mmCIF file of C-alpha atoms and ligand atoms in Angstrom:
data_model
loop_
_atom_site.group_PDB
_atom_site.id
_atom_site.type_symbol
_atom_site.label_atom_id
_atom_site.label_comp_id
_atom_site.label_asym_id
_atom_site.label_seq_id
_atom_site.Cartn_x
_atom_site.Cartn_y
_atom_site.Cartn_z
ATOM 1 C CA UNK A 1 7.869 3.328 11.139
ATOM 2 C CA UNK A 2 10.053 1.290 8.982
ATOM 3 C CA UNK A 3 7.465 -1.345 7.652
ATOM 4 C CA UNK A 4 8.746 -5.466 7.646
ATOM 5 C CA UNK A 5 9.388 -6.556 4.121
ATOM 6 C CA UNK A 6 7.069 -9.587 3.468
ATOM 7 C CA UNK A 7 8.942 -11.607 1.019
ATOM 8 C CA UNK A 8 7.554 -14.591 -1.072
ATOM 9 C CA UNK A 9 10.188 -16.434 -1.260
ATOM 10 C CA UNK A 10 10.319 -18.430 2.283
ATOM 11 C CA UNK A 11 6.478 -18.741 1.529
ATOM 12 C CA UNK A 12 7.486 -20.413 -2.196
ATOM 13 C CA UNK A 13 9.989 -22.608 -0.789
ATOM 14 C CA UNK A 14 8.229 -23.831 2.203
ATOM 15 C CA UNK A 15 4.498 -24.767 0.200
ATOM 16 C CA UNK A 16 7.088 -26.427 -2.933
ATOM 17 C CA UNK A 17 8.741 -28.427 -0.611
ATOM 18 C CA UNK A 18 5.117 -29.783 0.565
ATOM 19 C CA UNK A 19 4.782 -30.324 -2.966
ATOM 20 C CA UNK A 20 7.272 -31.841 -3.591
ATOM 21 C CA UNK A 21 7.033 -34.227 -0.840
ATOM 22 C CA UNK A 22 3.703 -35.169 -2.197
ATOM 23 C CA UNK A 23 4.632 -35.651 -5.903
ATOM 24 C CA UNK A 24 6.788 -38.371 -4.770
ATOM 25 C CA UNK A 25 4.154 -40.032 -2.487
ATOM 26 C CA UNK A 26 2.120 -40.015 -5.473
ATOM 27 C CA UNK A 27 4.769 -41.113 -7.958
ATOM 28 C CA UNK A 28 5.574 -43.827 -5.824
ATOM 29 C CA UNK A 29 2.229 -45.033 -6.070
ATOM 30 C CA UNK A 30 2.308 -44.504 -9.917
ATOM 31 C CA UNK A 31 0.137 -41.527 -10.011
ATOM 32 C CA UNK A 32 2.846 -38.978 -10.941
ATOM 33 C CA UNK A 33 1.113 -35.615 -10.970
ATOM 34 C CA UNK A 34 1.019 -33.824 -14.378
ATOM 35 C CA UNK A 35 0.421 -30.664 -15.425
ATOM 36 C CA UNK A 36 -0.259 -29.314 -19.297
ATOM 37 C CA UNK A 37 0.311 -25.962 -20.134
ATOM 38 C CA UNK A 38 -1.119 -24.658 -23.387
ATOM 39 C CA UNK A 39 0.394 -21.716 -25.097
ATOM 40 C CA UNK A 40 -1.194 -19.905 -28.511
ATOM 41 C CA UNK A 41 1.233 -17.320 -29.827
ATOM 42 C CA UNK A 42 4.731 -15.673 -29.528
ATOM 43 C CA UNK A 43 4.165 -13.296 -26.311
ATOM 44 C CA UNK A 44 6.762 -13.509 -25.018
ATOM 45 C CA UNK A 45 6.003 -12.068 -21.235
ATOM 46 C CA UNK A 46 3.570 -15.925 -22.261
ATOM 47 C CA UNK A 47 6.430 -18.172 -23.285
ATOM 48 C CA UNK A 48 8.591 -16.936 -19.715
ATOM 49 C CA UNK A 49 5.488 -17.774 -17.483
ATOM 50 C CA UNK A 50 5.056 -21.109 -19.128
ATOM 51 C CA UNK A 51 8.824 -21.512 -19.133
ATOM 52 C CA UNK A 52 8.765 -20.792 -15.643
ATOM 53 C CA UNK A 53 5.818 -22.997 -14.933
ATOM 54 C CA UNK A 54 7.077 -25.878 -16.826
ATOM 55 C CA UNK A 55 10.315 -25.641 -15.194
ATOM 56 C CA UNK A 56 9.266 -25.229 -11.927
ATOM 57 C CA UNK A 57 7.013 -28.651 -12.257
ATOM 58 C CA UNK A 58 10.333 -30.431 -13.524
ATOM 59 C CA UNK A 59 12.309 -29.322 -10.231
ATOM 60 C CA UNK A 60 9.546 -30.693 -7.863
ATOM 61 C CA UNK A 61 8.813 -33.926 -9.689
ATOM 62 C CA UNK A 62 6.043 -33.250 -11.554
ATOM 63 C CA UNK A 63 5.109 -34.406 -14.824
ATOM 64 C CA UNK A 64 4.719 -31.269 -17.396
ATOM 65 C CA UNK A 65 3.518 -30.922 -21.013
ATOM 66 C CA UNK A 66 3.829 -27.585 -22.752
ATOM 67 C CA UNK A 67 1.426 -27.280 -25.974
ATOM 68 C CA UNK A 68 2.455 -24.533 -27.959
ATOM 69 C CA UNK A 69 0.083 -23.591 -30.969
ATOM 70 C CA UNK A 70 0.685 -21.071 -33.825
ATOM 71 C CA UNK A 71 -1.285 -17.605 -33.095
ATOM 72 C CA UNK A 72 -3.878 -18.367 -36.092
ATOM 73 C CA UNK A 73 -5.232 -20.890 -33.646
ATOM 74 C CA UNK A 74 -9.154 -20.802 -33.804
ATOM 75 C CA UNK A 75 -11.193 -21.760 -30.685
ATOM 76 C CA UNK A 76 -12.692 -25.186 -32.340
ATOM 77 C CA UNK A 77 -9.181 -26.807 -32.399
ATOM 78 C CA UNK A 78 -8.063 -25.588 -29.122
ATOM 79 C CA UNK A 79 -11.028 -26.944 -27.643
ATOM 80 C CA UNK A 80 -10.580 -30.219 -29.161
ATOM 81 C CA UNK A 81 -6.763 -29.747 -27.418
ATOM 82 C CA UNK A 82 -8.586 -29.348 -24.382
ATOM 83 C CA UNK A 83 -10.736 -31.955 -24.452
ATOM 84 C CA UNK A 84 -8.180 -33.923 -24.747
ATOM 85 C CA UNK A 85 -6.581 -33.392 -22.139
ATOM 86 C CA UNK A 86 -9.734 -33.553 -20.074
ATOM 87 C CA UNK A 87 -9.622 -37.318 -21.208
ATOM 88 C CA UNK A 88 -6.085 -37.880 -20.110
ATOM 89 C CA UNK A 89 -5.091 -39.967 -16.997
ATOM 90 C CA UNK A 90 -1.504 -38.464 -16.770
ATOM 91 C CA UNK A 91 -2.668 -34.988 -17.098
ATOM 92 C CA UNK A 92 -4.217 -33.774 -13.475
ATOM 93 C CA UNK A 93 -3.759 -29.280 -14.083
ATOM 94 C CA UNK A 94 -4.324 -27.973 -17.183
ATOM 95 C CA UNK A 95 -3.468 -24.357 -17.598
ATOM 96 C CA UNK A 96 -4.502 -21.914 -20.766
ATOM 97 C CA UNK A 97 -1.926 -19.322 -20.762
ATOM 98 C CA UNK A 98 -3.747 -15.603 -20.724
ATOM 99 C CA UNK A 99 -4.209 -13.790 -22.572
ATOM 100 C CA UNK A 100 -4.970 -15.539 -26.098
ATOM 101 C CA UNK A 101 -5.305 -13.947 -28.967
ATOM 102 C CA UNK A 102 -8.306 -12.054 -29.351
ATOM 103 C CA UNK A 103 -9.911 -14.009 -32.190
ATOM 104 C CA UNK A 104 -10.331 -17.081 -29.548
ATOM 105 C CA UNK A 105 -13.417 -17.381 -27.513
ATOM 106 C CA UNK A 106 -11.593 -17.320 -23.952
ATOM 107 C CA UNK A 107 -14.420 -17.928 -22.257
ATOM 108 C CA UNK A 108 -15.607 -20.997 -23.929
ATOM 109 C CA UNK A 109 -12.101 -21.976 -23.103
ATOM 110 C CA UNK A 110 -11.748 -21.910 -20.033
ATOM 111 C CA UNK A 111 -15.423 -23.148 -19.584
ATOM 112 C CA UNK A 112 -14.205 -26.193 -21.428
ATOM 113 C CA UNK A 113 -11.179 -27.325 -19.151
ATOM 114 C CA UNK A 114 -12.654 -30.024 -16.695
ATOM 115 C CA UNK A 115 -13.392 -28.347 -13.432
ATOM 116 C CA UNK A 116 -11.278 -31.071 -11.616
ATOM 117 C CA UNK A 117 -8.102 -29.681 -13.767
ATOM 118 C CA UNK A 118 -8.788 -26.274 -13.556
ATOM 119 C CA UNK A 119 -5.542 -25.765 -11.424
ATOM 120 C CA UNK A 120 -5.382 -22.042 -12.590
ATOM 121 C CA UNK A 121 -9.240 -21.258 -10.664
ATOM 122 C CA UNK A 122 -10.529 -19.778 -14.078
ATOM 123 C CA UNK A 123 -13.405 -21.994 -14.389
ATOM 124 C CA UNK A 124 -16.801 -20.638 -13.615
ATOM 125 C CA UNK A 125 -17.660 -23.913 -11.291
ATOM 126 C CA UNK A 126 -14.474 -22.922 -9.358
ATOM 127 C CA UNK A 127 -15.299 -18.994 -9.039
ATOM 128 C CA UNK A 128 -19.117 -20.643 -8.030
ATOM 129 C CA UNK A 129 -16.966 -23.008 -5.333
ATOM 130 C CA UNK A 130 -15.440 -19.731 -3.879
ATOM 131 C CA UNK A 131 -18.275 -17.470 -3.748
ATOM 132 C CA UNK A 132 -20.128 -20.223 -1.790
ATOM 133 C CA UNK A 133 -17.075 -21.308 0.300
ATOM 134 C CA UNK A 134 -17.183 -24.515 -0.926
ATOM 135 C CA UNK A 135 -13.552 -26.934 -1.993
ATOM 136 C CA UNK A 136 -12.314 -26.045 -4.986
ATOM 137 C CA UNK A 137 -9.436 -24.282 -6.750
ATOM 138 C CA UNK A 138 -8.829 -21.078 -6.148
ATOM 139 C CA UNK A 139 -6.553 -17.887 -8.617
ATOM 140 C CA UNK A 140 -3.273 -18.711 -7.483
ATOM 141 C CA UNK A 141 -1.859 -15.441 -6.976
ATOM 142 C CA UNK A 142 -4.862 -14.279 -4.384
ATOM 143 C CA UNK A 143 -4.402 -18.109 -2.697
ATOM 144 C CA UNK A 144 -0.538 -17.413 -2.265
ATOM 145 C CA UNK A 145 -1.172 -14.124 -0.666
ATOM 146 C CA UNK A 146 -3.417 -15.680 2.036
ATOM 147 C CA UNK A 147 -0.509 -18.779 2.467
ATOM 148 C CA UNK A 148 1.893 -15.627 3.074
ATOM 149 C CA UNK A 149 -0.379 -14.191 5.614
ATOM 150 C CA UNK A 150 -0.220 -16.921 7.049
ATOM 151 C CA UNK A 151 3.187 -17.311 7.633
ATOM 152 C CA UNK A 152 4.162 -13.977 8.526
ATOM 153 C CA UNK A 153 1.528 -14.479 10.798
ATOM 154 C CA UNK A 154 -0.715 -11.468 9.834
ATOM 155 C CA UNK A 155 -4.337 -11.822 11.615
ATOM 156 C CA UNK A 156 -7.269 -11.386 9.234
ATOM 157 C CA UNK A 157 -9.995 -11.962 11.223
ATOM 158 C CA UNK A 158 -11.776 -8.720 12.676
ATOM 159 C CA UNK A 159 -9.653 -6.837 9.921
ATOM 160 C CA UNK A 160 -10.838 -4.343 7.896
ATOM 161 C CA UNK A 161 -9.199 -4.864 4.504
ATOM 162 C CA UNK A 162 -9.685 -2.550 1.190
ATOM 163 C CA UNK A 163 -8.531 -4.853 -2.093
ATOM 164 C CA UNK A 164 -7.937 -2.327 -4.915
ATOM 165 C CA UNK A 165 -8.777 -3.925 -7.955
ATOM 166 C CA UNK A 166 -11.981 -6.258 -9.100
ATOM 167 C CA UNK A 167 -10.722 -8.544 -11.576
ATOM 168 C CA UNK A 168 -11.819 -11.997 -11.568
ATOM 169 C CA UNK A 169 -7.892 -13.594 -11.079
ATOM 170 C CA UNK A 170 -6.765 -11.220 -8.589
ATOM 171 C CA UNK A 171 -9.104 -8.481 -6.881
ATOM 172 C CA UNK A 172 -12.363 -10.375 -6.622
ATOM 173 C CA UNK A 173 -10.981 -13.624 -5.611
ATOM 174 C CA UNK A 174 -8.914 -11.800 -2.544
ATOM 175 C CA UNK A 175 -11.695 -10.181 -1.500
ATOM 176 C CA UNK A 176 -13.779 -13.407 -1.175
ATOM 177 C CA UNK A 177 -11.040 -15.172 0.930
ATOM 178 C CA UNK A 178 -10.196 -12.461 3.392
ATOM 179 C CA UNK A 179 -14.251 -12.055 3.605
ATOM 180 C CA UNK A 180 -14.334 -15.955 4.260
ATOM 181 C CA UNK A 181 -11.570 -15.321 6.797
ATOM 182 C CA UNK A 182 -13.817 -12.959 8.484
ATOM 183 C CA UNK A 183 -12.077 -9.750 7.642
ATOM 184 C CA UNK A 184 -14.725 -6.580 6.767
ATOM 185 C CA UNK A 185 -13.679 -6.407 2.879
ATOM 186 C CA UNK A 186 -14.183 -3.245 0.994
ATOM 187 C CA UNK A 187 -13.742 -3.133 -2.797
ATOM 188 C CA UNK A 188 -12.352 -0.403 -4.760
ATOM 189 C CA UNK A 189 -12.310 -0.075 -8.829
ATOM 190 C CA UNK A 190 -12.103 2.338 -11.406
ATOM 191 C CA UNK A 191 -15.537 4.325 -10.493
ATOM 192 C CA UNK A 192 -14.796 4.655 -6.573
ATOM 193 C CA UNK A 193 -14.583 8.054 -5.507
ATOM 194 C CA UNK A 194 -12.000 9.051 -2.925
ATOM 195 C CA UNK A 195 -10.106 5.342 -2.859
ATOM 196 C CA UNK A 196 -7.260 7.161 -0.668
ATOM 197 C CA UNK A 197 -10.246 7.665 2.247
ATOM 198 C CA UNK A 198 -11.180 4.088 2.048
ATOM 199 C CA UNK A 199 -7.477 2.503 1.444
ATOM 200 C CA UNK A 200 -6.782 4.622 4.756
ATOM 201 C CA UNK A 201 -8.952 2.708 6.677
ATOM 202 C CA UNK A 202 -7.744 -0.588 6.280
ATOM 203 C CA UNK A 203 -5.271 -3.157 8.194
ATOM 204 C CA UNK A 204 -4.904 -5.085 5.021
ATOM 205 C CA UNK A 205 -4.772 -2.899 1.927
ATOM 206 C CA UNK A 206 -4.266 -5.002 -1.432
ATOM 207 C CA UNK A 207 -3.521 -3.369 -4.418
ATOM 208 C CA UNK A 208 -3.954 -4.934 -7.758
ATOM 209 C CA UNK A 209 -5.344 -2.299 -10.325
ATOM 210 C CA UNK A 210 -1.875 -2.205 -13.020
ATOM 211 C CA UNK A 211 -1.316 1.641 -12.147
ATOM 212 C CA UNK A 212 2.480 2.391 -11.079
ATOM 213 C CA UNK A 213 2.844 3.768 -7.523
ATOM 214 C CA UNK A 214 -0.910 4.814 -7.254
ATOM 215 C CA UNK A 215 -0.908 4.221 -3.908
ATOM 216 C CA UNK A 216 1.124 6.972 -2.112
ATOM 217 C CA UNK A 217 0.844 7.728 1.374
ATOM 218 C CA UNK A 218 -2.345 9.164 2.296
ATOM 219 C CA UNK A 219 -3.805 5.845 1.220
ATOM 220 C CA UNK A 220 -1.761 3.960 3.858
ATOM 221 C CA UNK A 221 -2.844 3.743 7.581
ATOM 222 C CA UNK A 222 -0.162 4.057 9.545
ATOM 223 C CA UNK A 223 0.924 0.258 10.890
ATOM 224 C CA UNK A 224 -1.320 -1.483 8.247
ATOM 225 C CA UNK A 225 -0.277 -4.391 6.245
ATOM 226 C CA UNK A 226 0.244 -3.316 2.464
ATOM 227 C CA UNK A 227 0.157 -5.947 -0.289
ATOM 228 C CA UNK A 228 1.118 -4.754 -3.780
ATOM 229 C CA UNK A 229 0.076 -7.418 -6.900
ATOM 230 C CA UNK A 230 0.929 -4.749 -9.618
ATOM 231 C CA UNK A 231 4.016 -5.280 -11.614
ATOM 232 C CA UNK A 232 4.309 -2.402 -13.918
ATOM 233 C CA UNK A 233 7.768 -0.451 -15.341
ATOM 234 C CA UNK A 234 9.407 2.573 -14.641
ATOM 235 C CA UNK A 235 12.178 3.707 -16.930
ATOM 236 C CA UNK A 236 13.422 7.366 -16.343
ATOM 237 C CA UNK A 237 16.012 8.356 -13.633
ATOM 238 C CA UNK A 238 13.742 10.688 -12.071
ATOM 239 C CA UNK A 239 11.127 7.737 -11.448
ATOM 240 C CA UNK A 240 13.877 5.725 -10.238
ATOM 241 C CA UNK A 241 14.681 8.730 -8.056
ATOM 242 C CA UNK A 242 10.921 9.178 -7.034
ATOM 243 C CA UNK A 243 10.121 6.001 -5.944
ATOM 244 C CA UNK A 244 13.004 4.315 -4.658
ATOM 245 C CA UNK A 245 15.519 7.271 -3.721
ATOM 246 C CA UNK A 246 19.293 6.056 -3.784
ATOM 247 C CA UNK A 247 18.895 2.494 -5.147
ATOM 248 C CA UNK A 248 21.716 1.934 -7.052
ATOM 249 C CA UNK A 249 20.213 -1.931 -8.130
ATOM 250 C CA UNK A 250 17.503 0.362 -9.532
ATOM 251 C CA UNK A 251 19.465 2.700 -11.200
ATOM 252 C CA UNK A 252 21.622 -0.191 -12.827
ATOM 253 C CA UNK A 253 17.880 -1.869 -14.015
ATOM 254 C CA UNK A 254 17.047 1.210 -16.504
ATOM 255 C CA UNK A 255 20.867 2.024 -17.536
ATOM 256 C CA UNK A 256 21.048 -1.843 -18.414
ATOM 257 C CA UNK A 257 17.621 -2.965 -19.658
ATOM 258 C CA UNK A 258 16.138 0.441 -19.921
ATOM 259 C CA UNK A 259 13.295 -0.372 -16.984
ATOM 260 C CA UNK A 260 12.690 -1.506 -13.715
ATOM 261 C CA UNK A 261 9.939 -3.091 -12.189
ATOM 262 C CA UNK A 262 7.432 -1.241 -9.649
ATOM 263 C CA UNK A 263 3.622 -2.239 -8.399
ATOM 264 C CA UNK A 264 1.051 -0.503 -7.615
ATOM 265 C CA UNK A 265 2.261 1.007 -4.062
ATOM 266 C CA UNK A 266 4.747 3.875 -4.257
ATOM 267 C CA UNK A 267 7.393 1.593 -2.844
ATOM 268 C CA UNK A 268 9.528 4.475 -0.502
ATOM 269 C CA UNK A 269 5.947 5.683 1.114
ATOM 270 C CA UNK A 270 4.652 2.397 2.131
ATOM 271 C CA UNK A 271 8.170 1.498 3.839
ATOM 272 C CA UNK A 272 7.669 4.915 5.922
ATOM 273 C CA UNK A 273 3.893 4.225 7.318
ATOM 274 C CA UNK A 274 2.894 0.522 6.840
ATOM 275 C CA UNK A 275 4.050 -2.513 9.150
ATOM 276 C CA UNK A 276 4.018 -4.849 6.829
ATOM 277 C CA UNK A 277 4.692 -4.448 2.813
ATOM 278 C CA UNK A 278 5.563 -6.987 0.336
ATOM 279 C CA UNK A 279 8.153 -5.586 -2.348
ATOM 280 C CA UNK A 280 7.821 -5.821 -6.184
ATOM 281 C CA UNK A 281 9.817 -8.180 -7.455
ATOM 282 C CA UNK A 282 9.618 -10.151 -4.486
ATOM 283 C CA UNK A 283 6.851 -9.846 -2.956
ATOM 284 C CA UNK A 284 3.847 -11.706 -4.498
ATOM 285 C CA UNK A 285 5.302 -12.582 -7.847
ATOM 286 C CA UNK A 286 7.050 -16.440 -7.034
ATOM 287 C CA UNK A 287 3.801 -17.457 -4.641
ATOM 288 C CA UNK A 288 1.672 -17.428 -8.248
ATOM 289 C CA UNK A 289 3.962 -20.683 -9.422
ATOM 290 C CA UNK A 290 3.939 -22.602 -6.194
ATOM 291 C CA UNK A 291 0.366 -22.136 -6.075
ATOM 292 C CA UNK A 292 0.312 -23.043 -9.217
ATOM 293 C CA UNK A 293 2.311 -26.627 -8.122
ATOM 294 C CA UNK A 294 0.137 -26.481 -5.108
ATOM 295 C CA UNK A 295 -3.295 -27.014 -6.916
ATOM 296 C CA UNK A 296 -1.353 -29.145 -9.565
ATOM 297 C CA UNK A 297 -0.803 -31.764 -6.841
ATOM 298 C CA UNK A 298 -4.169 -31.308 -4.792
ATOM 299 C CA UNK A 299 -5.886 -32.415 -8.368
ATOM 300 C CA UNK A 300 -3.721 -35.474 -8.631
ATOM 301 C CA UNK A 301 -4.616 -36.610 -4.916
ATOM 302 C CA UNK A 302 -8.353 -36.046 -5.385
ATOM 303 C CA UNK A 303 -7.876 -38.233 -8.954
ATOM 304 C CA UNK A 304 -6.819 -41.345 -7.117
ATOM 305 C CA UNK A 305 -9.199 -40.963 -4.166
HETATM 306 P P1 NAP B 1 -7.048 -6.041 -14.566
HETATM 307 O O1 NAP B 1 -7.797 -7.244 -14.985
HETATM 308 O O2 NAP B 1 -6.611 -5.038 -15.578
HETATM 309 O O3 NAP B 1 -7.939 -5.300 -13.462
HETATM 310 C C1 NAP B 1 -7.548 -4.070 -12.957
HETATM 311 C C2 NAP B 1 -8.524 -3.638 -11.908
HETATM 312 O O4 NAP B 1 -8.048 -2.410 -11.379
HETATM 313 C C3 NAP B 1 -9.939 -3.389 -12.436
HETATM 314 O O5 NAP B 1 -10.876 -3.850 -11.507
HETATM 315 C C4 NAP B 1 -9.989 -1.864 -12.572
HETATM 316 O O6 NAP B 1 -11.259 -1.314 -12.310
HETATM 317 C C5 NAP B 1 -9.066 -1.430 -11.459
HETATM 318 N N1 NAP B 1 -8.457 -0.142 -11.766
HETATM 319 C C6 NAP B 1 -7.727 0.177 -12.850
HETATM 320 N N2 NAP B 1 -7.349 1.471 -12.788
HETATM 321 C C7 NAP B 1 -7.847 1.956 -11.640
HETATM 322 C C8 NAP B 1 -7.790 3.212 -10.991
HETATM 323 N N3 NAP B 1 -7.138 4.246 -11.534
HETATM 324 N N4 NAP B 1 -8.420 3.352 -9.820
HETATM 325 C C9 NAP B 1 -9.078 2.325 -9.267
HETATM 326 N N5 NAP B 1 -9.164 1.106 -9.809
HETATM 327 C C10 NAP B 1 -8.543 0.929 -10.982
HETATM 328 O O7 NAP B 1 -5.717 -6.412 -13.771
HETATM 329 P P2 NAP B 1 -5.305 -7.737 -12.957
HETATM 330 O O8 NAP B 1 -5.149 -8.865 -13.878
HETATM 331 O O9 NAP B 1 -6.156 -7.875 -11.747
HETATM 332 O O10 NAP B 1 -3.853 -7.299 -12.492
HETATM 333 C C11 NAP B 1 -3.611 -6.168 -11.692
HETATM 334 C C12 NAP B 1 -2.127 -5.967 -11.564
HETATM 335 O O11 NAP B 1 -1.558 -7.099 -10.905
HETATM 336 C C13 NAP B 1 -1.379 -5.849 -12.892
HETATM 337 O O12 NAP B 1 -0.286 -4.971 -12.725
HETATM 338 C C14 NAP B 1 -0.874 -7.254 -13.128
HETATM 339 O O13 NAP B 1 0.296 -7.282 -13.944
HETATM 340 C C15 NAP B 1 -0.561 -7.692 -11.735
HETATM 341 N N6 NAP B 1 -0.608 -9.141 -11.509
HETATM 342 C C16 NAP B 1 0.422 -9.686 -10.809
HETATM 343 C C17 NAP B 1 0.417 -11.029 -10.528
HETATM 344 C C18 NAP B 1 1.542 -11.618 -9.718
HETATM 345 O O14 NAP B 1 1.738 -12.808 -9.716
HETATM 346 N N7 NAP B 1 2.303 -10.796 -9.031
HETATM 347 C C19 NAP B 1 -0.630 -11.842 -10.946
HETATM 348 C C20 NAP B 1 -1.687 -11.258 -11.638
HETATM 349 C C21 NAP B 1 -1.673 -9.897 -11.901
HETATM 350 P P3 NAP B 1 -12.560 -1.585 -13.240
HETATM 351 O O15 NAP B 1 -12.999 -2.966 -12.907
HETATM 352 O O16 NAP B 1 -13.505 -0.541 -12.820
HETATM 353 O O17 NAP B 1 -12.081 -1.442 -14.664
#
């Protein structure tokens, strides 16, 4: 089997088009939809995300605001920032870029952005929304994968899905919406023994655990649908050789930059034995932004209801 490639980027361009068709509804009424993105520090992996956020707003017709604070930020001010903002008519999504330093009370944080605004699905009221399948915002990346579902036209109900990976912005949140979408969800993490055994039972195997090509064949059901969050790097010819054979793109990556990207799914395996598998870059990555816009917008159209 030669498995379909399941890229994001018909998915992207289809929901920012939506978007942008209601940003200028909403502009026209004078409600332009705004997002504020606050940034503490000089990651840099940080500033590209918010670059690519910010810019990404401009190109749809949203309003953006990018706060960028020095790293000795304590939590008191930045909660004053986001108060704020909480107060602010023109500001609909606010986003905390993760991680912050470690000094900053991240909770407290994100407890303190306005549930209405919390575009990014953080907030404990939102997590609380999901859990009892209730509106709300929901972790973008997790929401995009169930909009490209969708339009690959991938069933989930009667499924049995396996999401590797608990974490509250990725693993847990998938595993409530494919639940909610009556699929039979199991979840794996760092103490479950024999993953491979329970990964091979599923239609819909999700992986989103940070570990490069962990999941190798005998985790993959033959015809199953493989979704791979993980962006991690490989940087030696022989990985290059391992895990995607004769790609010369690939090759290029680590003789020019000295890595390339790979998830969490050994990339040549899944092709062989799953149906459907979404490649890394490509796959997942761009549906995090236009869910991003996506929940930026929503916010703006419940403000003026
Ligand atoms: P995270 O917070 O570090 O959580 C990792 C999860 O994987 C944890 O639940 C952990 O288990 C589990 N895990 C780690 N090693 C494992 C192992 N050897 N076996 C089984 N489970 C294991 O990571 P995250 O934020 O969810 O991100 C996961 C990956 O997705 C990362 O590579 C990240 O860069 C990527 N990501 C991509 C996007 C995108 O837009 N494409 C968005 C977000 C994240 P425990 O809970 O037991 O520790």
């Amino acid at each position: 089997m030669t498995a379909r490639l399941l890229l994001a980027k018909p998915v992207a361009e289809k929901i920012q088009a939506e978007v942008a068709e209601i940003a200028r509804h909403l502009t026209e009424k004078g409600h332009k939809p705004g997002l504020a993105a606050v940034l503490v520090g000089n990651d840099p992996a940080s500033h590209t995300y918010v670059g690519s956020k910010v810019k990404t707003c401009q190109n749809l017709g949203l309003h953006s605001e990018k706060i960028e604070l020095p790293t000795e930020t304590t939590t008191e001010p930045l909660l004053a920032v986001v108060e704020d903002l909480n107060r602010r008519s023109d500001i609909h999504g606010i986003l905390v870029q993760m991680p912050l330093p470690s000094h900053i009370d991240s909770p407290a944080i994100i407890r303190a952005i306005h549930p209405d605004k919390d575009v990014d699905g953080f907030h404990p009221v939102s997590a609380g929304r999901l859990v009892l399948k209730q509106d709300g915002f929901v972790a973008c990346t997790p929401a995009g994968i169930i909009e490209m579902l969708a339009f690959y036209d991938i069933p989930i109900r009667g499924t049995r899905a396996a999401i590797l990976g608990r974490s509250t912005i990725v693993g847990l949140p998938m595993s409530l919406l494919l639940l909610h979408r009556d699929a039979t969800v199991t979840i794996c993490h760092s103490r479950t023994p024999d993953i491979a055994r329970v990964a091979r039972e599923a239609d819909i195997l999700v992986a989103a655990i940070g570990r490069t090509a962990f999941v190798t064949e005998d985790f993959i059901r033959e015809g199953a649908t493989v979704i791979d969050v993980g962006i991690n790097r490989v940087s030696t010819p022989e990985d290059v050789a391992e895990y995607f054979g004769d790609d010369e793109k690939r090759r290029a990556d680590v003789e020019k930059k000295g890595y390339s990207i790979i998830g969490d799914v050994h990339p040549r395996h899944a092709v062989e034995r799953a149906a459907n598998f979404t490649p890394v870059p490509g796959g997942v990555g761009p549906l995090t932004i236009a869910m991003l816009m996506k929940n930026t917008v929503r916010a703006a159209e419940r403000s003026v209801r």
